[in-house]
Coordinates of C-alpha atoms in Angstrom, one line a residue:
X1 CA 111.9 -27.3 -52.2
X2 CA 109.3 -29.2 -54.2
X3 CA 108.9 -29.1 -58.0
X4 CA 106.4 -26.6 -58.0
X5 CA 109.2 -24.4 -56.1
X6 CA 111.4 -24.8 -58.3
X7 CA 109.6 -24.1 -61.7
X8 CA 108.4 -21.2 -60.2
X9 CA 112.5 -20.2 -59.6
X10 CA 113.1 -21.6 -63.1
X11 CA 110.4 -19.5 -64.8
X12 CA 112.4 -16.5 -64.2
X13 CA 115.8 -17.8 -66.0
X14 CA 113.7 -18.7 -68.6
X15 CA 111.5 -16.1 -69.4
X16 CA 114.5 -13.6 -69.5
X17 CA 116.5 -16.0 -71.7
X18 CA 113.8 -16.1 -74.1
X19 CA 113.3 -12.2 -74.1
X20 CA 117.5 -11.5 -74.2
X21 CA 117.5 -13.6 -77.3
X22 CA 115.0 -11.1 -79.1
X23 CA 116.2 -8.3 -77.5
X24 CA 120.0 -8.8 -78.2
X25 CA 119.5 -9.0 -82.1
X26 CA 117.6 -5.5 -81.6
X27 CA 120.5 -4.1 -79.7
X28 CA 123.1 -5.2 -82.2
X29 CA 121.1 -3.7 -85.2
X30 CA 120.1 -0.5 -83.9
X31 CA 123.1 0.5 -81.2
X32 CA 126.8 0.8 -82.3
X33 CA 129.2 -2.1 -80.6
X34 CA 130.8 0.9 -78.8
X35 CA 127.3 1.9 -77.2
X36 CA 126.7 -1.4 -76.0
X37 CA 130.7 -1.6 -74.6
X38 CA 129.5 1.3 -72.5
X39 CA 126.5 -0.1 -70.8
X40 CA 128.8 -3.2 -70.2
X41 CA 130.6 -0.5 -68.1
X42 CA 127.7 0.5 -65.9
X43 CA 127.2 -3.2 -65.4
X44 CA 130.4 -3.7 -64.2
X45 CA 130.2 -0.7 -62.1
X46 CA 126.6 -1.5 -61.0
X47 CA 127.7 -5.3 -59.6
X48 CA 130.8 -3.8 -58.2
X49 CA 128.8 -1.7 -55.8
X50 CA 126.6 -4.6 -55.4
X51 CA 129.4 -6.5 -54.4
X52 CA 131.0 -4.3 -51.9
X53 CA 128.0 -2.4 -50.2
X54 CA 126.3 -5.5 -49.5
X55 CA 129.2 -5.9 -47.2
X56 CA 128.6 -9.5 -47.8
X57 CA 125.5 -9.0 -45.1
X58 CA 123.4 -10.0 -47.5
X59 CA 124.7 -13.8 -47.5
X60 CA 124.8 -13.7 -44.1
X61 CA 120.7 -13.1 -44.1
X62 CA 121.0 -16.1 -46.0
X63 CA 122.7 -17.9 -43.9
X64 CA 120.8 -17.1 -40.6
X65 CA 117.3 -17.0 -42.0
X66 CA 115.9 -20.2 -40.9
X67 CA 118.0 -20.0 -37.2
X68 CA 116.4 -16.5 -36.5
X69 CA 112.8 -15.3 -35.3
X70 CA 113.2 -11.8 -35.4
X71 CA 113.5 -11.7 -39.4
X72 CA 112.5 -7.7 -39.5
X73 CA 115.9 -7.1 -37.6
X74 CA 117.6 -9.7 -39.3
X75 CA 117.0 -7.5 -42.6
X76 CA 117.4 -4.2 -41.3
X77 CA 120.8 -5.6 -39.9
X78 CA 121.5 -6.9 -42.9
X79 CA 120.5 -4.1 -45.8
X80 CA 121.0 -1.2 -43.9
X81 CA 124.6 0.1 -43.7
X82 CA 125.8 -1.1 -47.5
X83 CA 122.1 1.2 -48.2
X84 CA 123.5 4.5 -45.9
X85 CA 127.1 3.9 -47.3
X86 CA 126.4 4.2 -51.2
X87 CA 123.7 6.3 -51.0
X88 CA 126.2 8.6 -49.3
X89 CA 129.1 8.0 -51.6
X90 CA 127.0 9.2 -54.6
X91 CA 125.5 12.0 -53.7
X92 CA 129.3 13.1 -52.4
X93 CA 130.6 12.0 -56.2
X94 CA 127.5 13.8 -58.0
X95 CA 128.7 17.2 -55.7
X96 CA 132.0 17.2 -56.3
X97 CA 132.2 16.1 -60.0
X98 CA 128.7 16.2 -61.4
X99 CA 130.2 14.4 -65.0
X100 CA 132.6 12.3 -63.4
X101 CA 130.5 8.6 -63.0
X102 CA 129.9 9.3 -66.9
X103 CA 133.8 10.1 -68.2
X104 CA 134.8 7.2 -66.0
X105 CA 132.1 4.5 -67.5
X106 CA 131.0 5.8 -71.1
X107 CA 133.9 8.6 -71.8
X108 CA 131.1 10.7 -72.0
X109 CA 131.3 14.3 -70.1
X110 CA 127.5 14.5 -69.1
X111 CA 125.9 15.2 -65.7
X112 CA 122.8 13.6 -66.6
X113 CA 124.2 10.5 -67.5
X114 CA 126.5 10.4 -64.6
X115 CA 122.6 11.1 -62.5
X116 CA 121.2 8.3 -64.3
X117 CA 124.0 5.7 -63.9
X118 CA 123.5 6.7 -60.1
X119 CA 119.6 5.7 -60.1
X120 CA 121.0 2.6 -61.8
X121 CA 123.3 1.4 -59.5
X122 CA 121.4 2.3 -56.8
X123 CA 118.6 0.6 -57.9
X124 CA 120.8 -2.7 -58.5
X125 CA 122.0 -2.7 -54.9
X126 CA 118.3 -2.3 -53.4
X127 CA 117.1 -4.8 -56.0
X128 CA 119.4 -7.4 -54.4
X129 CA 118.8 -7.2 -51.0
X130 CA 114.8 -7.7 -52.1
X131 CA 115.4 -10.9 -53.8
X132 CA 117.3 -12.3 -51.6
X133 CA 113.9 -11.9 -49.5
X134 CA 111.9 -14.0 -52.2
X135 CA 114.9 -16.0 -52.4
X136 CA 114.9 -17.2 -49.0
X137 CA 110.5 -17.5 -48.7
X138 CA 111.1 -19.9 -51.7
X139 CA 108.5 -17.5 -53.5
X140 CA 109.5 -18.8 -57.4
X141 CA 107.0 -17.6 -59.2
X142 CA 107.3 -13.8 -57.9
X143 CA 110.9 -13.8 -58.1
X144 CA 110.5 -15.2 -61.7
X145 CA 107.8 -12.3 -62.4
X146 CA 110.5 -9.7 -60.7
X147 CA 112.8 -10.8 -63.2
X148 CA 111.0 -10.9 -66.4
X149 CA 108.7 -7.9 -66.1
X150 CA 111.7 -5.8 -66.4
X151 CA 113.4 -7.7 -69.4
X152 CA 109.5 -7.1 -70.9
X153 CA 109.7 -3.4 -70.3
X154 CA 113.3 -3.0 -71.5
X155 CA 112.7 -4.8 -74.9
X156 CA 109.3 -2.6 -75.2
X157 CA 111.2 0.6 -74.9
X158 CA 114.0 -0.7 -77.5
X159 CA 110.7 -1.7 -80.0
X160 CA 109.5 1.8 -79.8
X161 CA 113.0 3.1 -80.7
X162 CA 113.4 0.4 -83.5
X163 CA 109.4 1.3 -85.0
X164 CA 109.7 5.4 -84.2
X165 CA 113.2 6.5 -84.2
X166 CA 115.5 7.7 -87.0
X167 CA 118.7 8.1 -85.1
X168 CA 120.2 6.1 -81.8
X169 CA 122.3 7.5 -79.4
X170 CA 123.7 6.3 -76.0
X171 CA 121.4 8.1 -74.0
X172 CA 118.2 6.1 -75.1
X173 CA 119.9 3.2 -74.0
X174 CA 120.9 4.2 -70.9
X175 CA 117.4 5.7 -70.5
X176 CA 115.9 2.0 -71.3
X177 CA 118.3 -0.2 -69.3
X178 CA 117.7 2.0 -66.0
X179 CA 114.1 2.3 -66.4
X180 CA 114.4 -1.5 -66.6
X181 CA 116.6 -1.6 -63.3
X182 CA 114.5 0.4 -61.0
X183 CA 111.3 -1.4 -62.7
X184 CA 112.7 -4.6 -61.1
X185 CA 113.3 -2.6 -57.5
X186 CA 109.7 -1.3 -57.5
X187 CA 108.5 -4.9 -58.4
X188 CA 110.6 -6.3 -56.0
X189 CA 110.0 -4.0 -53.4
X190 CA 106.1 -5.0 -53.7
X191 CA 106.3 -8.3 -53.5
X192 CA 108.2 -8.3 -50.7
X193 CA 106.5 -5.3 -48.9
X194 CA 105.2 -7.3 -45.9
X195 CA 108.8 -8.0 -45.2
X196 CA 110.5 -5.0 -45.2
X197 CA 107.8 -2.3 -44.3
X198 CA 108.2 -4.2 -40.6
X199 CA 112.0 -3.7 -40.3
X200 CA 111.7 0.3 -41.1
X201 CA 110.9 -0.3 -37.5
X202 CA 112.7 -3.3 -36.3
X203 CA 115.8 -2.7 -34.2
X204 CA 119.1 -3.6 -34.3
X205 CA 121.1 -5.3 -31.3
X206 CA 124.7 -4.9 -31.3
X207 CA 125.1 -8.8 -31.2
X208 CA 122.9 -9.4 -33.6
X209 CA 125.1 -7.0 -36.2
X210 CA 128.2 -8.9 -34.8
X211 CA 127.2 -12.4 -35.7
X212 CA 126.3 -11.3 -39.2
X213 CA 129.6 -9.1 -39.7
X214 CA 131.8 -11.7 -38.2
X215 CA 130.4 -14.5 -41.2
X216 CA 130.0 -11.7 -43.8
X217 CA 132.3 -9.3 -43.7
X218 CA 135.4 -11.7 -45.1
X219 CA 133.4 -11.9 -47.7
X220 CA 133.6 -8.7 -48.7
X221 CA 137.4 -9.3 -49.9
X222 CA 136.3 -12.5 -51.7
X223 CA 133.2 -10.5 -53.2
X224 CA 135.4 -8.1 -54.4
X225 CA 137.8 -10.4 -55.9
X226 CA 135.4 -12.5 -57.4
X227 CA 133.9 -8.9 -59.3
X228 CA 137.1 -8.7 -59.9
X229 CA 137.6 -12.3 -61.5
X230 CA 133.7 -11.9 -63.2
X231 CA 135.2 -8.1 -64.9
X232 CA 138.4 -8.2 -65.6
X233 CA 138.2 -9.0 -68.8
X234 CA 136.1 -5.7 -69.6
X235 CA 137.6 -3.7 -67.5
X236 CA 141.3 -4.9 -70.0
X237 CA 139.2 -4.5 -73.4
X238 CA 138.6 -0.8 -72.3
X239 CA 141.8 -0.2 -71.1
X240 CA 144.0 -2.0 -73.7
X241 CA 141.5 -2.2 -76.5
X242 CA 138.7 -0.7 -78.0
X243 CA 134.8 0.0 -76.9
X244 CA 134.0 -1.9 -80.7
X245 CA 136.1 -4.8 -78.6
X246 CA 133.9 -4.4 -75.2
X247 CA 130.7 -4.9 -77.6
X248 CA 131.8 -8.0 -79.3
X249 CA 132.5 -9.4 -75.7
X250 CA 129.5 -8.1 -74.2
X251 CA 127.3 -9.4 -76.9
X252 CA 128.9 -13.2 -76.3
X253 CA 128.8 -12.9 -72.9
X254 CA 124.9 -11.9 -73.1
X255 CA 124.6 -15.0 -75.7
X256 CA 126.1 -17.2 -73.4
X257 CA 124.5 -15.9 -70.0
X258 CA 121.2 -16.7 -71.8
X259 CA 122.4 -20.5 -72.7
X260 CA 123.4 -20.5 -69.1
X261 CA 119.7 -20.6 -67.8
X262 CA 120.5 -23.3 -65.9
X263 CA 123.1 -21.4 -64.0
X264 CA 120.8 -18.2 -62.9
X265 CA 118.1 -21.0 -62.5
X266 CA 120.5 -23.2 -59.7
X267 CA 121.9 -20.8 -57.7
X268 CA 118.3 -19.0 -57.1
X269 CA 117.1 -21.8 -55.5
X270 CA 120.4 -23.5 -54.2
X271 CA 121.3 -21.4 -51.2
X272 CA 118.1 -21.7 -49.1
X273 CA 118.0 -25.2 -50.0
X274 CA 121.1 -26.6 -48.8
X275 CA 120.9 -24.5 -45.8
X276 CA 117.5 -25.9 -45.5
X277 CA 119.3 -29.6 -45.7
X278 CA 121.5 -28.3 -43.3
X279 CA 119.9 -27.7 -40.6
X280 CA 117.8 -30.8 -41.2
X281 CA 121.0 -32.9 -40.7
X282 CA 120.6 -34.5 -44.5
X283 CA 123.3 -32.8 -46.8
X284 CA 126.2 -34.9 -48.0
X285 CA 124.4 -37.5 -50.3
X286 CA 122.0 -34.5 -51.9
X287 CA 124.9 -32.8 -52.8
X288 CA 126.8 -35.1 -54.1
X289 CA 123.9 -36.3 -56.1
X290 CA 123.2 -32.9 -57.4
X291 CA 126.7 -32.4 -58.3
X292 CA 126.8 -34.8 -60.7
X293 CA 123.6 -33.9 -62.0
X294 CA 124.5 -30.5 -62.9
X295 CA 127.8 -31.5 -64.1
X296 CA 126.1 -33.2 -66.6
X297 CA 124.1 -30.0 -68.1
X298 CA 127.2 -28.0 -67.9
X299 CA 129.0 -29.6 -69.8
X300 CA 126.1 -30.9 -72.8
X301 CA 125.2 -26.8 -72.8
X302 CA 128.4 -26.7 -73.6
X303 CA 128.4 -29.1 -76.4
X304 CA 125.1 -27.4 -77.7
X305 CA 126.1 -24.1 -77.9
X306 CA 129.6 -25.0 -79.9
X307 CA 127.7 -27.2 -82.4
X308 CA 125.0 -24.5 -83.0
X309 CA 127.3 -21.6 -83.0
X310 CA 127.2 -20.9 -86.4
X311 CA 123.7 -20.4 -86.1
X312 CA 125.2 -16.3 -84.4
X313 CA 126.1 -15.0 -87.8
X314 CA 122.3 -15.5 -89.2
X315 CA 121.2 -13.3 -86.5
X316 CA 123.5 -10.4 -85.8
X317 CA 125.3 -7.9 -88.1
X318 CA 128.5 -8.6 -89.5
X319 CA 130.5 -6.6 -87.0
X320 CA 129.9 -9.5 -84.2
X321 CA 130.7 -12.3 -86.5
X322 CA 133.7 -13.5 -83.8
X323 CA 130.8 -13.8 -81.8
X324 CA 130.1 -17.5 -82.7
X325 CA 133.9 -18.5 -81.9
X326 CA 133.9 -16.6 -78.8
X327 CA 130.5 -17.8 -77.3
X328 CA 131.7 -21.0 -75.8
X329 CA 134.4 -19.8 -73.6
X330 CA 131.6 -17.4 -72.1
X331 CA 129.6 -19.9 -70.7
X332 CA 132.7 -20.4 -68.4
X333 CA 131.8 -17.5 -65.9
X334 CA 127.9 -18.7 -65.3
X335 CA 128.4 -22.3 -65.7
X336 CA 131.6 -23.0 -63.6
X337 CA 130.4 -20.3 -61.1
X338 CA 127.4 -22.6 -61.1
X339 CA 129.2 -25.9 -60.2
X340 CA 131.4 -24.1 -57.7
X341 CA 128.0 -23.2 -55.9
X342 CA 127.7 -26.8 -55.6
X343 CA 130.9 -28.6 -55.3
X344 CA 132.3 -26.1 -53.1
X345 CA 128.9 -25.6 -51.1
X346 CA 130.5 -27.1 -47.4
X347 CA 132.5 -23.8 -47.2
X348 CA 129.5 -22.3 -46.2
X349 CA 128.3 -25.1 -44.2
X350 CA 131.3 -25.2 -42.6
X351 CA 131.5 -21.1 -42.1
X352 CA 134.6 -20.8 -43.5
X353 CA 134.4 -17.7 -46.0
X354 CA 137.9 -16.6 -45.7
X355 CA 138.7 -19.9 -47.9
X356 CA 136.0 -18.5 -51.0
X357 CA 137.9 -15.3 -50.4
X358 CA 141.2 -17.2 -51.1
X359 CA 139.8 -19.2 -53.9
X360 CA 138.7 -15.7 -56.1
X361 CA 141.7 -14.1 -55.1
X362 CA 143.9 -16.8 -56.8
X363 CA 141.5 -17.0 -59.8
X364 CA 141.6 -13.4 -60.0
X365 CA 145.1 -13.1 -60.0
X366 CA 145.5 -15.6 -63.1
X367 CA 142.9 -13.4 -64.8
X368 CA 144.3 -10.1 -64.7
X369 CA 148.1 -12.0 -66.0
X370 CA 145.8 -14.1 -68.6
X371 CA 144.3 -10.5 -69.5
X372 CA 147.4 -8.2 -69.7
X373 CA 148.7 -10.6 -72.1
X374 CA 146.2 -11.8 -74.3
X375 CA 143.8 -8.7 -74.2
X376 CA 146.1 -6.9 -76.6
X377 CA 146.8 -10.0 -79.4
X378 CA 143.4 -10.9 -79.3
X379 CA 141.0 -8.5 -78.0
X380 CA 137.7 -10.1 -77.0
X381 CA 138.9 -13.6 -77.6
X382 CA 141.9 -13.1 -75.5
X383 CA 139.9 -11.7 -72.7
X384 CA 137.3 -14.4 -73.4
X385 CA 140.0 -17.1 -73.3
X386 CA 141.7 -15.8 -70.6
X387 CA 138.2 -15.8 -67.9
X388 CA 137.5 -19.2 -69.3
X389 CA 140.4 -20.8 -67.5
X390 CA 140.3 -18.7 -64.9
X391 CA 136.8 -20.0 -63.9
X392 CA 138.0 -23.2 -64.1
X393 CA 140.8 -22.8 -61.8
X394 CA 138.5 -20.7 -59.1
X395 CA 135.8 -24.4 -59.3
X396 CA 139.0 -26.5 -58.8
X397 CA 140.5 -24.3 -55.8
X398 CA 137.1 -24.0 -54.5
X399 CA 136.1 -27.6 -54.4
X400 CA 139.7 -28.5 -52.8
X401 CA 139.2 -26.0 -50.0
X402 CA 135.6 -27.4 -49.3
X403 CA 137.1 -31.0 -49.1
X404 CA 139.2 -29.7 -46.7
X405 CA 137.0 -28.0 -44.4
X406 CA 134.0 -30.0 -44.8
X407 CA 133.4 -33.5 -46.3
X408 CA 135.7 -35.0 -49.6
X409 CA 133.1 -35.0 -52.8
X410 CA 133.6 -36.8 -55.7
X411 CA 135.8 -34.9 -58.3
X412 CA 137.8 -36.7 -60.5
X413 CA 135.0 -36.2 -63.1
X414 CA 134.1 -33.0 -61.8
X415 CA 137.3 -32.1 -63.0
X416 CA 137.9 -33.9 -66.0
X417 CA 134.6 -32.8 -67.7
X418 CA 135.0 -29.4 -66.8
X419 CA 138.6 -29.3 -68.4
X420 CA 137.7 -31.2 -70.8
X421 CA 135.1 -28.6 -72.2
X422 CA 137.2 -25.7 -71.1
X423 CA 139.9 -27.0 -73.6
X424 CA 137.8 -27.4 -76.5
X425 CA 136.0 -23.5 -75.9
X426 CA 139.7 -22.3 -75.9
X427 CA 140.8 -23.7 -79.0
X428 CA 137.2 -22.5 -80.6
X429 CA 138.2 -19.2 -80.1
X430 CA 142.0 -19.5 -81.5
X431 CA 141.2 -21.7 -84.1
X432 CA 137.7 -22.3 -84.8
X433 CA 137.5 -19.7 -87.9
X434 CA 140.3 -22.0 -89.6
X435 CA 138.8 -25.4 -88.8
X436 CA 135.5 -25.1 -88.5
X437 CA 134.3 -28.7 -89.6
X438 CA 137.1 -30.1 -87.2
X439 CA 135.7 -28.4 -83.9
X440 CA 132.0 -29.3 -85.1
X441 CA 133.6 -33.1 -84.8
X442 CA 135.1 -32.3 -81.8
X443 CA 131.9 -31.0 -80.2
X444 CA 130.2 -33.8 -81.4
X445 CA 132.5 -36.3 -79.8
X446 CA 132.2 -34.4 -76.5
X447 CA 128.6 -35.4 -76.7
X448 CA 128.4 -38.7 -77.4
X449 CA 130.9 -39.0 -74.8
X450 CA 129.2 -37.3 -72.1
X451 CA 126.0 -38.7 -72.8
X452 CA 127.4 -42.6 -72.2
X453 CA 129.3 -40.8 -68.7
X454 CA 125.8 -39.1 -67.5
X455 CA 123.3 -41.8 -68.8
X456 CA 122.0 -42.2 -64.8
X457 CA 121.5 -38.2 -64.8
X458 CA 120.1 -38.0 -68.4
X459 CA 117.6 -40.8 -67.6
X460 CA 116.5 -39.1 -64.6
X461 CA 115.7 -36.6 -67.0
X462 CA 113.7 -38.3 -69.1
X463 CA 111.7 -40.2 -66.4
X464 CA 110.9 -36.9 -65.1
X465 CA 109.4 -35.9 -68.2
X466 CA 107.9 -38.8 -68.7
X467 CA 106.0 -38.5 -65.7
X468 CA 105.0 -34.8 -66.0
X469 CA 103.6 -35.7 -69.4
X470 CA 101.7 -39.0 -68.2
X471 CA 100.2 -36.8 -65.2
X472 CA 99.3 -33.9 -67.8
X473 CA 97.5 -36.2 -70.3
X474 CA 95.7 -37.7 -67.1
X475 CA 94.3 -34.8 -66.0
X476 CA 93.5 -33.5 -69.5
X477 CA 91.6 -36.9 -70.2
X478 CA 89.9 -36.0 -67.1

């Protein structure tokens, strides 16, 4: 993938960061914590179905892309029976119980909120089997402009609230976040139109649905532990605290999913470009190589987000001020997920899923223990604590058993790093209100010393830039 590819794939990251950051200060204003605790439900709700009724098919289109002709089949294969299965299930749930999706996510009794949360989740599942498509064609910029449409038409609908409304209620901002949700399938589903218009009437050969169960359907346990590992934590707040709880968490988890570009930025273009290595026999020393490179933005994001945390309590109402503390340990989940991609990468080279499945079961189990006993001393820093070193074990399990099935990769500092930074996040959140100036040192110290450890990665940088800016001022000159 050349660097036009991958801007195109980073636009995406980065356009939504920069519209979450002015739509999150919007949300927080106008929306009660508890309001935005229940659309952190629908999330979870939304990538568990994701999760499951993907059957883990839709890694496996990944993963036999470039190895198969008939790509029309391959998708219809792929998308069509986690498609027919939820489709199913919800139309069964909205007969039997018509209010029963909305008590379970939003203790609302409503049976147009329990419709809508349908559409939404719906929506999610078709939405991913679509990118996946521009995923794999290495089509960056639409992907990026399937992403950030949406987050566009989602903070629109909030502005017209914020200019026109007197009162805010839950049900504008369900309204808002599906019509954002199904915006992104019907984008999605036009850009990638000359794909799957063919496989409506592509047919599928038993063998060809064998080979893709046979690598995805053990991931179907690891998917659903790793949901499980990715929403514990809420699903504990809601349970053993509060919804006001859920908010503060959400609202540092969006914070920190936005500092975390880099993650959503690397694992869009990762996949079909290490299969891509693959198959051209060149693997080991690129991923090695970009191992250490994203080791090193890991961990200076961060550094940067804990030394400009107090910047939170400028921007948001009083009632998320445990937002800054909290923030830090929330980059855990994209970030570490993120190096795990990477580090851990010859499990899929290898085609050994069960071990993934192993790796966020183990995680997972540490995070619903870490949960049950610091969700109800600490609320949304226990929770926050709790997933922080729970992502750190599932990169270190997951790197072990890729060593083991595939080639050893450098890890020592792999490891250190990423403990090192996990440590300091943790503390932040039990201590950082009582020793503020002490964990702005610490921070800083992280820093300096990462930036001696990565100088070869953070002069790559710079050269890079160096050039892009000596080609721009050529051809401007020009």
């Amino acid at each position: 993938m050349n660097k036009r590819k991958i801007l195109g794939f980073a636009l995406g990251p980065l356009g939504s960061a920069l519209i979450g950051f002015a739509t999150l200060p919007m949300l927080a204003w106008f929306f009660s914590a508890e309001d935005i605790g229940r659309i952190s439900m629908l999330q979870v709700a939304s990538n568990f179905a994701v999760v499951l009724f993907t059957f883990g098919l839709d890694q496996s289109y990944a993963r036999e892309y470039h190895e198969t002709h008939d790509k029309p089949a391959l998708l219809k294969a792929a998308a069509a029976p986690g498609l027919l299965a939820l489709s199913l299930l919800l139309i069964v749930l909205l007969a039997a119980s018509p209010g029963l999706l909305s008590r379970a996510l939003f203790e609302l009794d409503n049976t147009t909120l329990s419709v809508v949360a349908a559409l939404s989740i719906l929506a999610s599942l078709v939405s991913r089997f679509l990118s996946v498509i521009l995923r794999m064609e290495e089509k960056g910029f639409a992907f990026s402009m399937s992403q950030v449409l949406p987050k566009a038409l989602f903070l629109a609908v909030v502005g017209v609230y914020a200019l026109r409304a007197t009162q805010f209620h839950f049900a504008m901002l369900l309204d808002a976040y599906t019509a954002s949700i199904v915006a992104v399938m019907l984008v999605y589903a036009w850009n990638t139109r000359h794909a799957w218009l063919p496989a409506l009437s592509a047919s599928i050969g038993r063998g060809h649905l064998g080979l893709l169960l046979k690598f995805g359907f053990p991931l179907i346990f690891g998917g659903v532990a790793s949901w499980a590992l990715m929403a514990m934590d809420r699903l504990f707040l809601r349970q053993l605290s509060s919804l006001t709880e859920l908010g503060i968490f959400s609202v540092a988890a969006s914070i920190a999913a936005a500092a975390g570009i880099v993650s959503g930025i690397f694992t869009t273009v990762w996949a079909p470009t290490v299969y891509r290595w693959a198959a051209e026999g060149d693997a080991q020393e690129k991923i090695d190589a970009v191992t250490e490179h994203l080791l090193a933005a890991v961990v200076l994001i961060f550094v940067l987000t804990g030394m400009l945390s107090w910047v939170i309590s400028y921007v948001l109402p009083a009632t998320y001020d445990r937002v800054q503390y909290i923030v830090a340990a929330s980059l855990a989940p994209p970030l570490l997920y993120a190096l795990s991609e990477c580090a851990a990468v010859g499990i899929g080279l290898a085609r050994k899923s069960m071990y993934s499945m192993l790796a966020s079961f183990m995680a997972a189990a540490f995070n619903v223990v870490g949960n049950y006993l610091l969700v109800p001393r600490l609320g949304a820093g226990g929770a926050a604590i709790s997933t922080a070193v729970s992502f750190l074990l599932f990169l270190i399990v997951r790197t072990e058993f890729s060593c083991r099935v595939w080639h050893v990769v450098p890890r020592a500092r792999l490891y250190g790093a990423t403990s090192a930074v996990t440590a300091a996040s943790v503390g932040f959140v039990l201590f950082g209100e009582q020793h503020r100036g002490l964990f702005m040192a610490l921070w800083m110290a992280i820093g300096l010393m990462s930036i001696a450890l990565f100088r070869p990665s953070l002069t790559l940088v710079m050269q890079s830039c160096a050039q892009l800016w000596h080609g721009r001022r050529l051809k401007w000159s020009s």
